[in-house]
Short mmCIF file of C-alpha atoms and ligand atoms in Angstrom, two decimals:
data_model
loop_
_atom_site.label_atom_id
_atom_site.label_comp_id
_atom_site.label_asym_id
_atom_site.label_seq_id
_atom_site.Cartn_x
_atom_site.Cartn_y
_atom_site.Cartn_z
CA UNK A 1 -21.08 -6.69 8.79
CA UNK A 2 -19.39 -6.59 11.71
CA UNK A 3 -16.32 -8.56 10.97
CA UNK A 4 -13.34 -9.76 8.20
CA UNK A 5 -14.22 -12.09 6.05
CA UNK A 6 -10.24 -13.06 6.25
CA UNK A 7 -7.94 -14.67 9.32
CA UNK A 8 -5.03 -12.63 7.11
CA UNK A 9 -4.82 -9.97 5.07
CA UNK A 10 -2.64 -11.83 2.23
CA UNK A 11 -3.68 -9.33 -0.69
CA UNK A 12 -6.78 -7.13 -1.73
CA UNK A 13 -7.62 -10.26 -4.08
CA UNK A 14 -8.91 -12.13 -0.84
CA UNK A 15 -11.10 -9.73 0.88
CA UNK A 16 -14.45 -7.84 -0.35
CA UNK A 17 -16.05 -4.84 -0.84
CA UNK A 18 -17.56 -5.50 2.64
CA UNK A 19 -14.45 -5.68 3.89
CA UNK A 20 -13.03 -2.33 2.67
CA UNK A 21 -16.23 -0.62 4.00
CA UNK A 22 -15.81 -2.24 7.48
CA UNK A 23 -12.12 -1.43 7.59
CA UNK A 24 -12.86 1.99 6.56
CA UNK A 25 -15.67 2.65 9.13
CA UNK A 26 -12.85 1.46 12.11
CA UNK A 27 -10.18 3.66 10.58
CA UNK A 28 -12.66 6.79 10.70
CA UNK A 29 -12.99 5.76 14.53
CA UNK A 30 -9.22 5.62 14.74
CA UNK A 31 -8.18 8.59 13.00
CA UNK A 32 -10.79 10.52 15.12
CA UNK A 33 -9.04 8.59 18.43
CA UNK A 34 -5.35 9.43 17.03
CA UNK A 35 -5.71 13.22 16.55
CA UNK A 36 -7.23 13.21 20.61
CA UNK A 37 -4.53 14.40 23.28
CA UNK A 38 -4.39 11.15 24.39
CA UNK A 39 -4.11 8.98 21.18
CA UNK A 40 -3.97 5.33 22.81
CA UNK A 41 -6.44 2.89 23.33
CA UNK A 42 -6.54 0.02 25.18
CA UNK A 43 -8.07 -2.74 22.97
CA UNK A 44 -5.29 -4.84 22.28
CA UNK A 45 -3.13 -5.11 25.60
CA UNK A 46 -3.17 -9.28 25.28
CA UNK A 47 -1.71 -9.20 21.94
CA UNK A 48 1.63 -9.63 20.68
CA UNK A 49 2.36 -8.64 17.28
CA UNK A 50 5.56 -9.26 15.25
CA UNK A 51 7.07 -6.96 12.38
CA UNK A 52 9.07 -8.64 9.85
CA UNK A 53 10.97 -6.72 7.35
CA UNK A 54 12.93 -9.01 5.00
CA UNK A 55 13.24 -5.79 2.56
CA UNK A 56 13.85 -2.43 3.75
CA UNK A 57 10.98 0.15 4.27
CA UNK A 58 10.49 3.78 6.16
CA UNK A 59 6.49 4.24 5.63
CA UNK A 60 5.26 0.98 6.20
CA UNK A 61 7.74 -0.46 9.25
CA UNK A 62 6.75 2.99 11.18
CA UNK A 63 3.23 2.91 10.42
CA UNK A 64 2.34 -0.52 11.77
CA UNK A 65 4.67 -0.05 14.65
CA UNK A 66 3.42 3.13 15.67
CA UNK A 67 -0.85 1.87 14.60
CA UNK A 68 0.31 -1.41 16.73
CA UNK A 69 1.15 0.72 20.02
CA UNK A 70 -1.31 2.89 19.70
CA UNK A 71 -3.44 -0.13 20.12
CA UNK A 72 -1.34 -1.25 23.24
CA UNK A 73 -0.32 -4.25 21.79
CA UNK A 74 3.15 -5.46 22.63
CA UNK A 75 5.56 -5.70 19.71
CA UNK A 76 8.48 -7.30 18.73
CA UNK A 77 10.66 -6.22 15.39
CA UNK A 78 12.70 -8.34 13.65
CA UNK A 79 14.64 -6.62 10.51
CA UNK A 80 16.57 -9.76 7.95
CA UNK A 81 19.64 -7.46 7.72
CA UNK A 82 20.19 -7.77 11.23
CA UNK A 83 19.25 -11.31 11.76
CA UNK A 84 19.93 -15.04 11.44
CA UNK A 85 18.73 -15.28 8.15
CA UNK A 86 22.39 -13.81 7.02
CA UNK A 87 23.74 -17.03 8.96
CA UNK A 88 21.17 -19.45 5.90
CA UNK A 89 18.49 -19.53 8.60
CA UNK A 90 15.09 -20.34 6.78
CA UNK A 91 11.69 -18.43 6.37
CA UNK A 92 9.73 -20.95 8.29
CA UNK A 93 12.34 -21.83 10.93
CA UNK A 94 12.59 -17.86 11.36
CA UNK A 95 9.13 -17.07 11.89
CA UNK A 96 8.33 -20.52 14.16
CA UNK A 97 11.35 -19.56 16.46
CA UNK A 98 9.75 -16.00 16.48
CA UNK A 99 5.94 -17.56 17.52
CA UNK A 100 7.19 -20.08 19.93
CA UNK A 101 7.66 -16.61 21.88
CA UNK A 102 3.89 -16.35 22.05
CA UNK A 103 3.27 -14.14 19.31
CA UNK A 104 -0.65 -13.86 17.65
CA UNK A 105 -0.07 -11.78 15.08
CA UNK A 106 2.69 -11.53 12.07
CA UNK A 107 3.12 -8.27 9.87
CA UNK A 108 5.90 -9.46 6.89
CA UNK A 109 7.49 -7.64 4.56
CA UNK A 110 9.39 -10.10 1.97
CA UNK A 111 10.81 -9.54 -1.60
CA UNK A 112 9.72 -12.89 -2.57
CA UNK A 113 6.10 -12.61 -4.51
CA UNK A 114 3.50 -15.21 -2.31
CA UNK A 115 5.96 -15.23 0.44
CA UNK A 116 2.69 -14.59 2.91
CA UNK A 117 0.43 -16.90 1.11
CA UNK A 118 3.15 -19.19 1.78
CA UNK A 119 3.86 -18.67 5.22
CA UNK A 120 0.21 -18.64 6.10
CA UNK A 121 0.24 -22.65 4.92
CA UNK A 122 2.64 -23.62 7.40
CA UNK A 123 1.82 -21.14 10.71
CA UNK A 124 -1.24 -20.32 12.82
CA UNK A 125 -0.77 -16.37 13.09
CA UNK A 126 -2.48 -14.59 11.66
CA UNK A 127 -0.42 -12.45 8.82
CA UNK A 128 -0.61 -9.23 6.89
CA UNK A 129 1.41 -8.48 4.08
CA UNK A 130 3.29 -5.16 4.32
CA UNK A 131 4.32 -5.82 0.61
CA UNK A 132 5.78 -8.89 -1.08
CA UNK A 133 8.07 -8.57 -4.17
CA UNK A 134 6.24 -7.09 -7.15
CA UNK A 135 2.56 -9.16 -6.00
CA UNK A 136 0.61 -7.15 -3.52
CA UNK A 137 1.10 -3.95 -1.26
CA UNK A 138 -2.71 -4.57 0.27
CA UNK A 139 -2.34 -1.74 3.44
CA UNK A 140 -1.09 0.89 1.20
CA UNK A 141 -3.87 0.42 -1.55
CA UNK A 142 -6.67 0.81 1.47
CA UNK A 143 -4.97 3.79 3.08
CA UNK A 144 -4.72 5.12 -0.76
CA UNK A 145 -8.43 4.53 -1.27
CA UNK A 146 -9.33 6.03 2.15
CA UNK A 147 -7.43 9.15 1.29
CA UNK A 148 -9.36 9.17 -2.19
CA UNK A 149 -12.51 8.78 0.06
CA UNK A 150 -11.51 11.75 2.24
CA UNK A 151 -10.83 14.39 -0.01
CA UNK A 152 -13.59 13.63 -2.79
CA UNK A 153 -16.01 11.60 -0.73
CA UNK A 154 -16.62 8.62 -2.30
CA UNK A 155 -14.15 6.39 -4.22
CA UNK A 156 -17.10 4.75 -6.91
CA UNK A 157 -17.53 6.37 -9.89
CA UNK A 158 -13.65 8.10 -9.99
CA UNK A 159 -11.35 8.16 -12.53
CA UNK A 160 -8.01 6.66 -11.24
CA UNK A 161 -5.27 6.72 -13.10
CA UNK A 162 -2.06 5.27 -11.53
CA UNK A 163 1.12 6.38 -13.58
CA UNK A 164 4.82 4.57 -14.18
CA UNK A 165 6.19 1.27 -13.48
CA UNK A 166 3.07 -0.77 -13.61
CA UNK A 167 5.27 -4.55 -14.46
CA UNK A 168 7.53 -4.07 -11.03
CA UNK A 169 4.35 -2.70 -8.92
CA UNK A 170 2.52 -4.18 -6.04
CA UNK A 171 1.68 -0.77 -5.19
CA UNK A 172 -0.54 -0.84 -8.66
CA UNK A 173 -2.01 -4.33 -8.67
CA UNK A 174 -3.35 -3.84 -5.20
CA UNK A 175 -4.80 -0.55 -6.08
CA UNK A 176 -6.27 -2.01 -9.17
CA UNK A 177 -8.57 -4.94 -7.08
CA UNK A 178 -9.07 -2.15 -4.44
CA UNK A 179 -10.50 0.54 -6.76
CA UNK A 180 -12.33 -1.98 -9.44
CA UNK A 181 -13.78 -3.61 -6.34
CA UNK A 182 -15.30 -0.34 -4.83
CA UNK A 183 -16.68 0.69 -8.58
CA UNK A 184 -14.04 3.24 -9.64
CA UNK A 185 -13.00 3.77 -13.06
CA UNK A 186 -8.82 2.85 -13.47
CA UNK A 187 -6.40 3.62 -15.84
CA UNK A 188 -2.95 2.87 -15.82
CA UNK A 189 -0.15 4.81 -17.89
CA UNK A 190 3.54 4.32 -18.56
CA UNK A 191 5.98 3.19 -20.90
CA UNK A 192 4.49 -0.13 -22.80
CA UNK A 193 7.82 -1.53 -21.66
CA UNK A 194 6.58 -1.37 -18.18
CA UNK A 195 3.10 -3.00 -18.65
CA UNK A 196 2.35 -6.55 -17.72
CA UNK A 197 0.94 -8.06 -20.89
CA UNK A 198 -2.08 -9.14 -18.83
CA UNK A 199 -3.10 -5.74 -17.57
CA UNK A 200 -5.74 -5.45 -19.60
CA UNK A 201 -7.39 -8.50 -18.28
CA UNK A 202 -7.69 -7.30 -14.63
CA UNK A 203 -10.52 -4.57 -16.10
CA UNK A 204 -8.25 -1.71 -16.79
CA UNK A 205 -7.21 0.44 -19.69
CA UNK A 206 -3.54 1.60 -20.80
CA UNK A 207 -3.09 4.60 -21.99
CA UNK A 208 0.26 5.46 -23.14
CA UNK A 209 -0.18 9.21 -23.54
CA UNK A 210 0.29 10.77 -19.94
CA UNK A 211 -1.44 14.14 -20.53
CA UNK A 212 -4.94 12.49 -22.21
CA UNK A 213 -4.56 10.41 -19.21
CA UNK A 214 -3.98 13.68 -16.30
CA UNK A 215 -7.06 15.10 -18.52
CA UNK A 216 -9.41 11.84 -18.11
CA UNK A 217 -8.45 11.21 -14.35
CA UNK A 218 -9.87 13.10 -10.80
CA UNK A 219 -6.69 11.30 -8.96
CA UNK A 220 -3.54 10.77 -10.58
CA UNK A 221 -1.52 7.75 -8.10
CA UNK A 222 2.39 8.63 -9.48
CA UNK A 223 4.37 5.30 -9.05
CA UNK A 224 8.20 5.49 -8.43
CA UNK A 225 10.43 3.68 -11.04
CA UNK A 226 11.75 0.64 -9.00
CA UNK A 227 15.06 0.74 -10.28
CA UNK A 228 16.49 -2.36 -7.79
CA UNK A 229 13.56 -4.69 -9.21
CA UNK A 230 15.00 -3.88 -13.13
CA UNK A 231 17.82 -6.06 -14.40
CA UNK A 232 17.44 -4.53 -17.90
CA UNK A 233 16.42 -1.21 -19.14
CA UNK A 234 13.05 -0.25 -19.77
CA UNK A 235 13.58 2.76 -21.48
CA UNK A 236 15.97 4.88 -22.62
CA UNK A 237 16.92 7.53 -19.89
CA UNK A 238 15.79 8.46 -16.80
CA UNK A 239 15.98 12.02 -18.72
CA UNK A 240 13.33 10.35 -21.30
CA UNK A 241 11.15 9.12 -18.48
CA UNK A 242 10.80 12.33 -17.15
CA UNK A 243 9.66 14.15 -20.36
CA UNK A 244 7.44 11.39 -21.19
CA UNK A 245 5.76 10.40 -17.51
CA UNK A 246 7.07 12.75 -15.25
CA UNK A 247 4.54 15.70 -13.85
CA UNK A 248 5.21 19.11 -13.22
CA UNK A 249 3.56 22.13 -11.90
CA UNK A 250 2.78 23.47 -15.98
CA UNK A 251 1.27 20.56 -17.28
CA UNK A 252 -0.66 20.23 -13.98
CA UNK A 253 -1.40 23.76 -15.02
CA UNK A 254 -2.45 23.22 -19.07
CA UNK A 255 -5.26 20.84 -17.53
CA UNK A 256 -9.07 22.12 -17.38
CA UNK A 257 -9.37 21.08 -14.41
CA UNK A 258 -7.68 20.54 -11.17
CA UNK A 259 -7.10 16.68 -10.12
CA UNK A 260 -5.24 14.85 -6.72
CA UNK A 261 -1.91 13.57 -6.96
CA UNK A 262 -1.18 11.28 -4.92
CA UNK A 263 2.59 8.77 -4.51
CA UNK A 264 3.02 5.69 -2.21
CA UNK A 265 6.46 7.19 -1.69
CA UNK A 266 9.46 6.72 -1.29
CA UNK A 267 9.26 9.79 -4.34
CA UNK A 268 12.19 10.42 -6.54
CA UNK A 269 11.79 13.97 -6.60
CA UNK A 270 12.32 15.02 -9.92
CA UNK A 271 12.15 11.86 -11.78
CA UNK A 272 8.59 10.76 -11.34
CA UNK A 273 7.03 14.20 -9.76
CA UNK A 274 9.13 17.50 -9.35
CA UNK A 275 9.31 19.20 -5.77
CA UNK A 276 6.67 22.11 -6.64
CA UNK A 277 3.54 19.45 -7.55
CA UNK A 278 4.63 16.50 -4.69
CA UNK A 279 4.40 20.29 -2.08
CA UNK A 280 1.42 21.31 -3.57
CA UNK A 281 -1.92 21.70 -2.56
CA UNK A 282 -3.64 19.28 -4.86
CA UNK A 283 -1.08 16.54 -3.58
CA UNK A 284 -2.16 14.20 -0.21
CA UNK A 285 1.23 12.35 0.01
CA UNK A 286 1.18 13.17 3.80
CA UNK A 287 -2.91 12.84 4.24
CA UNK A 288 -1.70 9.39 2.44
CA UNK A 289 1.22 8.59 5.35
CA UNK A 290 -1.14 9.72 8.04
CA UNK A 291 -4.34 7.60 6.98
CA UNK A 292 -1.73 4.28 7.01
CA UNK A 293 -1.75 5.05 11.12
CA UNK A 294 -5.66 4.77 11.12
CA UNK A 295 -6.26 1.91 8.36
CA UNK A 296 -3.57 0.08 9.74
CA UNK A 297 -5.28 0.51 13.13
CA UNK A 298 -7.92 -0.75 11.79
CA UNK A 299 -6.94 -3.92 9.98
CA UNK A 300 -4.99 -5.08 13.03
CA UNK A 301 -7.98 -4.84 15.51
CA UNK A 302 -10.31 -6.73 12.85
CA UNK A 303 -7.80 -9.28 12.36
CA UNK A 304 -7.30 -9.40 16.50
CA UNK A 305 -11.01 -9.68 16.81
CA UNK A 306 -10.83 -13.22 14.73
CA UNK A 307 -7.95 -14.58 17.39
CA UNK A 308 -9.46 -13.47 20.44
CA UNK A 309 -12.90 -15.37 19.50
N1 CP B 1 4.91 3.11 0.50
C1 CP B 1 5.80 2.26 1.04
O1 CP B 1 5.60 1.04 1.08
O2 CP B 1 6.93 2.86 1.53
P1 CP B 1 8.09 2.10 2.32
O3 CP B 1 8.80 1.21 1.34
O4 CP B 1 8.97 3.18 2.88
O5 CP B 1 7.45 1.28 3.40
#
């Protein structure tokens, strides 16, 4: 297969396993071309690509910005705190005054759960989602599998176990089509207070006990409690949390084996994952931040492929 069977990349639950394999194969390419002295290519000089960030972000803005140059595409970013939108200025009147300026491709952040489905109804652009509300992170679940694929080879036939505040993640639902659709095994642990009553439905188990779960998994994904998505609490303490879901460098230790820790970040050190395990050697938080140059890369070409046909 040579190219996406997608115009956008809306969610993981739209593309397939072909995809992820063709994406992966261009972001080997590009991670080899990115760690050369000269780490720019040419391939995209007649496109014009537009970052939208309705909700703030550090990983994701940067990596598509800096995976869009690299590509020598121009690009325009457009962040809602600074913007019209303060002023009552709409989603779709935004983004049309934005592509009457020429531009072929939209990357949107939005708090708003379908707000790229939605957008892709009423534009021609082609649109990735950097994340929208608590529905789908798709770019960070591809760069997460890619780092799984890098340090243990192959991502079919892993345990996965992706630990904390499953209801408020789109971090965990994207990873869950990701990893189910390449054939790994996926767990998910947490407080039952933060576990969508249909988890079990998507093909995934809960386990409620974090250390049977460390002791099952080869990669433990450590999600960050989203505090500004709760209006009520979940559980007790963030003292509570800790004991109960947090890891640390001794019970990382009491295992009989030694598994990968990965976090989407931002991390709340000390909360989620204390400082000595997110430093350590068995964690690939950066490998995971420096992979999002390359798969972004990667899914911006493909898509740019589609609109230069
Ligand atoms: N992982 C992630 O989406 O981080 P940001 O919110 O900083 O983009």
């Amino acid at each position: 297969m040579s190219e996406l069977s997608v115009k956008h990349l809306l969610g993981i639950k739209y593309i397939t396993k072909e995809d992820i394999e063709l994406i992966f194969k261009t972001a080997d390419h590009f991670k080899e071309v990115i760690n050369r002295p000269i780490k720019k290519v040419p391939s995209l000089r007649d496109i014009t690509i537009a970052n939208l960030f309705f909700e703030n972000s550090t990983r994701t803005k940067l990596s598509f910005e800096l995976a869009e140059k690299r590509l020598s595409a121009d690009v325009i970013n457009f962040s809602a705190a600074a913007s019209s939108v303060k002023k009552g200025e709409t989603l779709i009147d935004t983004v049309n005054n934005i592509l009457s300026m020429k531009v072929d491709m939209v990357v949107m952040r939005h708090p708003n759960p379908g707000a790229g489905v939605f957008l892709s109804k009423h534009i021609n652009a082609s649109i990735v989602n950097a994340g929208d509300g608590a529905h789908e992170h798709p770019t960070q679940a591809l760069l997460d599998s890619f780092s799984i694929r890098e340090r243990l080879g192959e991502v079919a036939g892993k345990n996965v176990v992706i630990v904390g505040d499953i209801l408020h993640s789109r971090v965990a639902l994207s990873n869950i089509y990701a990893l189910k659709l390449q054939g790994a095994n996926v767990k998910v642990c947490g407080p039952k207070t933060l576990m969508p009553k249909y988890i079990e439905s998507l093909g995934v188990e809960v386990e409620l006990d974090l250390r049977k779960a460390l002791q099952w998994c080869d990669v433990a994904n450590m999600l960050r409690v989203q505090n500004e998505r709760m209006d009520i609490s979940y559980f007790p303490s963030t003292r509570e949390y800790t004991q109960q879901y947090g890891v640390n460098k001794a019970l990382l230790e009491s295992l009989d084996k030694e598994i990968v820790i990965m976090h989407p970040g931002p991390i709340n050190r000390g909360v989620e994952i204390t400082s000595d395990v997110a430093d350590s050697g068995q964690a690939i938080i950066l490998d995971q931040v420096e992979n999002g140059v390359a798969v972004r890369m990667a899914i911006i070409y493909l898509l740019a492929s589609k609109i230069k046909q």
